[in-house]
mmCIF file of C-alpha atoms in Angstrom:
data_model
loop_
_atom_site.group_PDB
_atom_site.id
_atom_site.type_symbol
_atom_site.label_atom_id
_atom_site.label_comp_id
_atom_site.label_asym_id
_atom_site.label_seq_id
_atom_site.Cartn_x
_atom_site.Cartn_y
_atom_site.Cartn_z
ATOM 1 C CA UNK A 14 38.946 102.188 66.295
ATOM 2 C CA UNK A 15 37.672 98.649 65.927
ATOM 3 C CA UNK A 16 37.932 96.101 68.703
ATOM 4 C CA UNK A 17 40.467 94.145 66.652
ATOM 5 C CA UNK A 18 42.778 97.167 66.311
ATOM 6 C CA UNK A 19 42.396 97.999 69.996
ATOM 7 C CA UNK A 20 43.587 94.539 70.974
ATOM 8 C CA UNK A 21 46.341 94.561 68.339
ATOM 9 C CA UNK A 22 48.088 97.688 69.632
ATOM 10 C CA UNK A 23 48.936 96.283 73.097
ATOM 11 C CA UNK A 24 50.072 93.058 71.466
ATOM 12 C CA UNK A 25 52.556 94.916 69.241
ATOM 13 C CA UNK A 26 53.849 96.886 72.229
ATOM 14 C CA UNK A 27 54.291 93.640 74.159
ATOM 15 C CA UNK A 28 56.196 92.036 71.276
ATOM 16 C CA UNK A 29 58.503 95.038 71.108
ATOM 17 C CA UNK A 30 59.360 94.715 74.795
ATOM 18 C CA UNK A 31 60.237 91.074 74.215
ATOM 19 C CA UNK A 32 62.352 91.817 71.144
ATOM 20 C CA UNK A 33 64.392 94.573 72.791
ATOM 21 C CA UNK A 34 67.078 93.029 75.037
ATOM 22 C CA UNK A 35 67.062 94.164 78.651
ATOM 23 C CA UNK A 36 70.472 95.181 79.977
ATOM 24 C CA UNK A 37 70.772 94.358 83.657
ATOM 25 C CA UNK A 38 74.479 95.164 83.923
ATOM 26 C CA UNK A 39 76.659 98.254 83.832
ATOM 27 C CA UNK A 40 77.954 99.320 80.422
ATOM 28 C CA UNK A 41 81.269 100.961 79.574
ATOM 29 C CA UNK A 42 80.762 102.838 76.275
ATOM 30 C CA UNK A 43 83.493 103.823 73.850
ATOM 31 C CA UNK A 44 81.751 107.140 73.315
ATOM 32 C CA UNK A 45 81.470 106.845 69.524
ATOM 33 C CA UNK A 46 78.342 105.556 67.815
ATOM 34 C CA UNK A 47 80.281 103.640 65.163
ATOM 35 C CA UNK A 48 81.405 101.220 67.904
ATOM 36 C CA UNK A 49 78.737 101.502 70.608
ATOM 37 C CA UNK A 50 75.899 101.189 68.093
ATOM 38 C CA UNK A 51 77.194 97.781 67.014
ATOM 39 C CA UNK A 52 77.749 96.395 70.498
ATOM 40 C CA UNK A 53 74.828 94.524 71.994
ATOM 41 C CA UNK A 54 74.337 96.808 75.009
ATOM 42 C CA UNK A 55 75.577 100.085 73.531
ATOM 43 C CA UNK A 56 79.095 99.517 74.830
ATOM 44 C CA UNK A 57 81.217 96.957 76.624
ATOM 45 C CA UNK A 58 79.816 95.102 79.588
ATOM 46 C CA UNK A 59 81.814 96.525 82.502
ATOM 47 C CA UNK A 60 81.819 93.392 84.628
ATOM 48 C CA UNK A 61 83.165 90.939 82.074
ATOM 49 C CA UNK A 62 86.214 89.364 80.479
ATOM 50 C CA UNK A 63 87.250 90.995 77.196
ATOM 51 C CA UNK A 64 90.072 89.648 75.060
ATOM 52 C CA UNK A 65 92.227 91.269 72.392
ATOM 53 C CA UNK A 66 95.029 90.007 70.217
ATOM 54 C CA UNK A 67 97.291 91.569 67.593
ATOM 55 C CA UNK A 68 96.304 91.070 63.969
ATOM 56 C CA UNK A 69 99.860 89.899 63.176
ATOM 57 C CA UNK A 70 103.133 89.250 64.971
ATOM 58 C CA UNK A 71 104.424 92.720 63.989
ATOM 59 C CA UNK A 72 105.502 94.927 66.893
ATOM 60 C CA UNK A 73 103.326 97.802 65.664
ATOM 61 C CA UNK A 74 100.202 95.633 65.822
ATOM 62 C CA UNK A 75 101.185 94.429 69.280
ATOM 63 C CA UNK A 76 101.606 98.044 70.422
ATOM 64 C CA UNK A 77 98.226 99.026 68.973
ATOM 65 C CA UNK A 78 96.548 96.160 70.830
ATOM 66 C CA UNK A 79 98.228 97.159 74.083
ATOM 67 C CA UNK A 80 97.102 100.778 73.736
ATOM 68 C CA UNK A 81 93.574 99.719 72.743
ATOM 69 C CA UNK A 82 93.177 97.907 76.066
ATOM 70 C CA UNK A 83 94.974 100.695 77.936
ATOM 71 C CA UNK A 84 92.407 103.164 76.637
ATOM 72 C CA UNK A 85 89.490 101.056 77.893
ATOM 73 C CA UNK A 86 91.130 100.708 81.306
ATOM 74 C CA UNK A 87 91.878 104.453 81.412
ATOM 75 C CA UNK A 88 88.234 105.367 80.812
ATOM 76 C CA UNK A 89 87.064 102.994 83.512
ATOM 77 C CA UNK A 90 89.680 104.336 85.963
ATOM 78 C CA UNK A 91 88.593 107.907 85.247
ATOM 79 C CA UNK A 92 84.983 106.924 85.838
ATOM 80 C CA UNK A 93 85.476 105.000 89.094
ATOM 81 C CA UNK A 94 88.574 106.696 90.517
ATOM 82 C CA UNK A 95 90.511 103.505 91.240
ATOM 83 C CA UNK A 96 93.923 102.321 89.997
ATOM 84 C CA UNK A 97 94.514 99.904 87.133
ATOM 85 C CA UNK A 98 96.347 96.636 87.732
ATOM 86 C CA UNK A 99 98.644 95.688 84.841
ATOM 87 C CA UNK A 100 99.787 92.070 85.127
ATOM 88 C CA UNK A 101 102.423 90.652 82.812
ATOM 89 C CA UNK A 102 105.130 87.998 82.951
ATOM 90 C CA UNK A 103 107.329 90.341 80.893
ATOM 91 C CA UNK A 104 108.342 93.545 82.720
ATOM 92 C CA UNK A 105 108.777 95.488 79.489
ATOM 93 C CA UNK A 106 105.751 97.771 79.435
ATOM 94 C CA UNK A 107 106.568 101.317 78.287
ATOM 95 C CA UNK A 108 105.037 103.687 80.850
ATOM 96 C CA UNK A 109 105.125 106.868 78.678
ATOM 97 C CA UNK A 110 103.187 104.968 76.017
ATOM 98 C CA UNK A 111 100.462 104.071 78.501
ATOM 99 C CA UNK A 112 100.333 107.709 79.606
ATOM 100 C CA UNK A 113 99.618 108.764 76.033
ATOM 101 C CA UNK A 114 96.562 106.483 76.149
ATOM 102 C CA UNK A 115 95.343 107.992 79.432
ATOM 103 C CA UNK A 116 97.063 105.750 81.980
ATOM 104 C CA UNK A 117 99.489 107.813 84.064
ATOM 105 C CA UNK A 118 102.188 105.881 85.941
ATOM 106 C CA UNK A 119 100.789 107.002 89.295
ATOM 107 C CA UNK A 120 97.492 105.252 88.501
ATOM 108 C CA UNK A 121 98.943 101.887 87.469
ATOM 109 C CA UNK A 122 99.906 98.990 89.750
ATOM 110 C CA UNK A 123 102.303 96.578 88.034
ATOM 111 C CA UNK A 124 102.443 92.864 88.820
ATOM 112 C CA UNK A 125 105.054 90.520 87.322
ATOM 113 C CA UNK A 126 104.184 86.879 88.102
ATOM 114 C CA UNK A 127 106.610 84.203 86.884
ATOM 115 C CA UNK A 128 104.228 82.370 84.522
ATOM 116 C CA UNK A 129 100.697 82.335 83.126
ATOM 117 C CA UNK A 130 99.339 80.118 85.913
ATOM 118 C CA UNK A 131 100.518 82.550 88.570
ATOM 119 C CA UNK A 132 99.252 85.460 86.485
ATOM 120 C CA UNK A 133 95.721 84.047 86.403
ATOM 121 C CA UNK A 134 95.819 83.570 90.181
ATOM 122 C CA UNK A 135 96.923 87.203 90.607
ATOM 123 C CA UNK A 136 93.994 88.379 88.464
ATOM 124 C CA UNK A 137 91.449 86.395 90.477
ATOM 125 C CA UNK A 138 92.848 87.626 93.794
ATOM 126 C CA UNK A 139 92.846 91.233 92.606
ATOM 127 C CA UNK A 140 89.268 91.036 91.329
ATOM 128 C CA UNK A 141 88.035 89.526 94.583
ATOM 129 C CA UNK A 142 89.981 92.131 96.578
ATOM 130 C CA UNK A 143 88.207 94.904 94.668
ATOM 131 C CA UNK A 144 91.009 97.482 94.800
ATOM 132 C CA UNK A 145 91.560 97.979 91.037
ATOM 133 C CA UNK A 146 89.025 99.723 88.851
ATOM 134 C CA UNK A 147 90.114 97.518 85.941
ATOM 135 C CA UNK A 148 92.672 94.814 85.225
ATOM 136 C CA UNK A 149 94.813 94.419 82.125
ATOM 137 C CA UNK A 150 96.753 91.170 81.800
ATOM 138 C CA UNK A 151 99.036 89.699 79.140
ATOM 139 C CA UNK A 152 99.089 85.922 78.734
ATOM 140 C CA UNK A 153 100.145 83.298 76.204
ATOM 141 C CA UNK A 154 98.193 80.250 77.330
ATOM 142 C CA UNK A 155 94.748 80.440 78.938
ATOM 143 C CA UNK A 156 92.415 77.462 79.101
ATOM 144 C CA UNK A 157 88.665 77.554 78.564
ATOM 145 C CA UNK A 158 88.167 76.729 82.250
ATOM 146 C CA UNK A 159 90.342 79.669 83.254
ATOM 147 C CA UNK A 160 88.390 82.095 81.056
ATOM 148 C CA UNK A 161 85.136 80.876 82.597
ATOM 149 C CA UNK A 162 86.506 81.579 86.057
ATOM 150 C CA UNK A 163 87.661 85.043 85.009
ATOM 151 C CA UNK A 164 84.292 85.824 83.419
ATOM 152 C CA UNK A 165 82.468 84.739 86.585
ATOM 153 C CA UNK A 166 84.620 86.743 89.009
ATOM 154 C CA UNK A 167 84.547 89.802 86.729
ATOM 155 C CA UNK A 168 80.741 89.679 86.608
ATOM 156 C CA UNK A 169 80.460 89.223 90.374
ATOM 157 C CA UNK A 170 82.783 92.168 91.058
ATOM 158 C CA UNK A 171 81.422 94.349 88.216
ATOM 159 C CA UNK A 172 85.022 94.897 87.110
ATOM 160 C CA UNK A 173 86.416 94.753 83.557
ATOM 161 C CA UNK A 174 89.155 92.169 83.040
ATOM 162 C CA UNK A 175 91.032 92.906 79.807
ATOM 163 C CA UNK A 176 93.169 90.042 78.569
ATOM 164 C CA UNK A 177 95.821 90.541 75.900
ATOM 165 C CA UNK A 178 96.243 87.147 74.262
ATOM 166 C CA UNK A 179 99.823 86.868 72.983
ATOM 167 C CA UNK A 180 100.951 84.433 70.305
ATOM 168 C CA UNK A 181 102.845 81.348 71.416
ATOM 169 C CA UNK A 182 104.169 80.954 67.847
ATOM 170 C CA UNK A 183 104.431 83.450 65.015
ATOM 171 C CA UNK A 184 101.863 81.621 62.870
ATOM 172 C CA UNK A 185 99.469 80.860 65.743
ATOM 173 C CA UNK A 186 96.239 82.821 66.162
ATOM 174 C CA UNK A 187 95.259 82.849 69.878
ATOM 175 C CA UNK A 188 91.585 83.076 68.929
ATOM 176 C CA UNK A 189 91.590 79.546 67.545
ATOM 177 C CA UNK A 190 91.462 78.523 71.211
ATOM 178 C CA UNK A 191 87.984 78.575 72.833
ATOM 179 C CA UNK A 192 87.156 81.215 75.416
ATOM 180 C CA UNK A 193 84.270 82.373 77.599
ATOM 181 C CA UNK A 194 85.164 86.041 77.021
ATOM 182 C CA UNK A 195 82.297 88.457 76.456
ATOM 183 C CA UNK A 196 84.068 90.028 73.462
ATOM 184 C CA UNK A 197 87.152 89.171 71.415
ATOM 185 C CA UNK A 198 88.991 91.880 69.478
ATOM 186 C CA UNK A 199 91.678 91.704 66.807
ATOM 187 C CA UNK A 200 93.691 94.939 66.504
ATOM 188 C CA UNK A 201 96.150 96.095 63.860
ATOM 189 C CA UNK A 202 97.629 99.304 62.539
ATOM 190 C CA UNK A 203 96.292 101.268 59.564
ATOM 191 C CA UNK A 204 97.784 104.129 57.492
ATOM 192 C CA UNK A 205 97.476 107.548 59.149
ATOM 193 C CA UNK A 206 95.587 110.354 57.457
ATOM 194 C CA UNK A 207 97.449 113.254 55.920
ATOM 195 C CA UNK A 208 97.641 116.535 57.816
ATOM 196 C CA UNK A 209 97.281 120.023 56.383
ATOM 197 C CA UNK A 210 100.711 120.793 57.852
ATOM 198 C CA UNK A 211 103.930 118.789 57.912
ATOM 199 C CA UNK A 212 103.996 116.238 60.708
ATOM 200 C CA UNK A 213 102.758 112.841 61.815
ATOM 201 C CA UNK A 214 99.022 112.201 61.890
ATOM 202 C CA UNK A 215 97.109 110.579 64.715
ATOM 203 C CA UNK A 216 97.651 106.805 64.588
ATOM 204 C CA UNK A 217 94.903 104.721 63.061
ATOM 205 C CA UNK A 218 93.954 101.180 63.936
ATOM 206 C CA UNK A 219 92.022 98.438 62.252
ATOM 207 C CA UNK A 220 89.614 97.284 64.954
ATOM 208 C CA UNK A 221 87.857 93.978 64.350
ATOM 209 C CA UNK A 222 85.340 92.535 66.759
ATOM 210 C CA UNK A 223 85.838 88.836 66.108
ATOM 211 C CA UNK A 224 83.047 87.779 68.469
ATOM 212 C CA UNK A 225 80.563 89.251 70.904
ATOM 213 C CA UNK A 226 77.809 87.674 72.910
ATOM 214 C CA UNK A 227 74.425 88.519 71.475
ATOM 215 C CA UNK A 228 75.690 90.329 68.386
ATOM 216 C CA UNK A 229 77.596 90.181 65.128
ATOM 217 C CA UNK A 230 81.222 90.829 64.411
ATOM 218 C CA UNK A 231 82.409 93.852 62.470
ATOM 219 C CA UNK A 232 85.543 95.761 61.533
ATOM 220 C CA UNK A 233 86.234 99.475 61.536
ATOM 221 C CA UNK A 234 89.081 101.938 61.053
ATOM 222 C CA UNK A 235 89.481 104.241 64.061
ATOM 223 C CA UNK A 236 91.935 106.826 65.301
ATOM 224 C CA UNK A 237 94.009 105.555 68.229
ATOM 225 C CA UNK A 238 93.494 106.392 71.895
ATOM 226 C CA UNK A 239 94.176 109.978 72.921
ATOM 227 C CA UNK A 240 95.403 111.177 76.336
ATOM 228 C CA UNK A 241 91.957 110.469 77.819
ATOM 229 C CA UNK A 242 91.808 106.908 76.450
ATOM 230 C CA UNK A 243 89.191 107.763 73.829
ATOM 231 C CA UNK A 244 89.069 106.596 70.230
ATOM 232 C CA UNK A 245 87.705 108.586 67.294
ATOM 233 C CA UNK A 246 86.388 107.848 63.824
ATOM 234 C CA UNK A 247 88.227 109.500 60.900
ATOM 235 C CA UNK A 248 86.172 112.394 59.562
ATOM 236 C CA UNK A 249 87.110 112.131 55.886
ATOM 237 C CA UNK A 250 84.267 111.591 53.399
ATOM 238 C CA UNK A 251 83.893 108.009 52.292
ATOM 239 C CA UNK A 252 85.394 106.520 55.434
ATOM 240 C CA UNK A 253 82.512 104.054 55.638
ATOM 241 C CA UNK A 254 83.985 102.210 52.711
ATOM 242 C CA UNK A 255 86.470 100.780 55.210
ATOM 243 C CA UNK A 256 83.729 99.411 57.436
ATOM 244 C CA UNK A 257 82.310 95.913 57.257
ATOM 245 C CA UNK A 258 79.503 94.351 59.219
ATOM 246 C CA UNK A 259 78.615 90.709 59.694
ATOM 247 C CA UNK A 260 80.718 87.611 60.062
ATOM 248 C CA UNK A 261 84.292 88.394 61.067
ATOM 249 C CA UNK A 262 86.982 87.648 58.496
ATOM 250 C CA UNK A 263 88.860 85.278 60.830
ATOM 251 C CA UNK A 264 87.445 82.194 62.489
ATOM 252 C CA UNK A 265 86.968 82.705 66.223
ATOM 253 C CA UNK A 266 86.146 80.036 68.784
#
């Protein structure tokens, strides 16, 4: 090997180490390559703020978004062994529905603050206390400053904070408002696949990553959370026709 080639090989290896991002934080994977392979670190950053909103104002899309976040929280709770704090100004959460996504009632602490300002204070206090394994919160109005605070405390505590951004008006997209969240997801329902026997198929969701730090957005059809909080990718041939990669279809701040 010539001297030039000998010096070139270490240089290429060095460039590769620079090009490959170094993950210095804990990662919470979904467990399916179709999602984890498109997230910057091979999954969600565990100690971070993640936001989700319903694709429309339909109740079915709202339910899908709720169960999407419940599944993430359920996997983290199973991994760390701690309870999940569910904070909402509306005490209307359906406990059996959460159980179907892996969150049993005995593992959920419910908090019902009077307004969004009090809710954000409850989240910060709970993160700093360190008792929950994960926090799910539902809010209508959250400022950029508030999301920065939540991102900072979540990173310091290495605890996922999952924020369901609800619409203040039917025609208002919460993601038009800026946020410091690590990821922003837009969730909606999709037609279920047919079964070989009579019955109802596993629910399917349209999952769109509107924004992630250090990566591109994408959309994908998945099967909804099971009793362990895990998603799945439909196994039918040609399913990849429903996938898109690149700039998300909706504008996200």
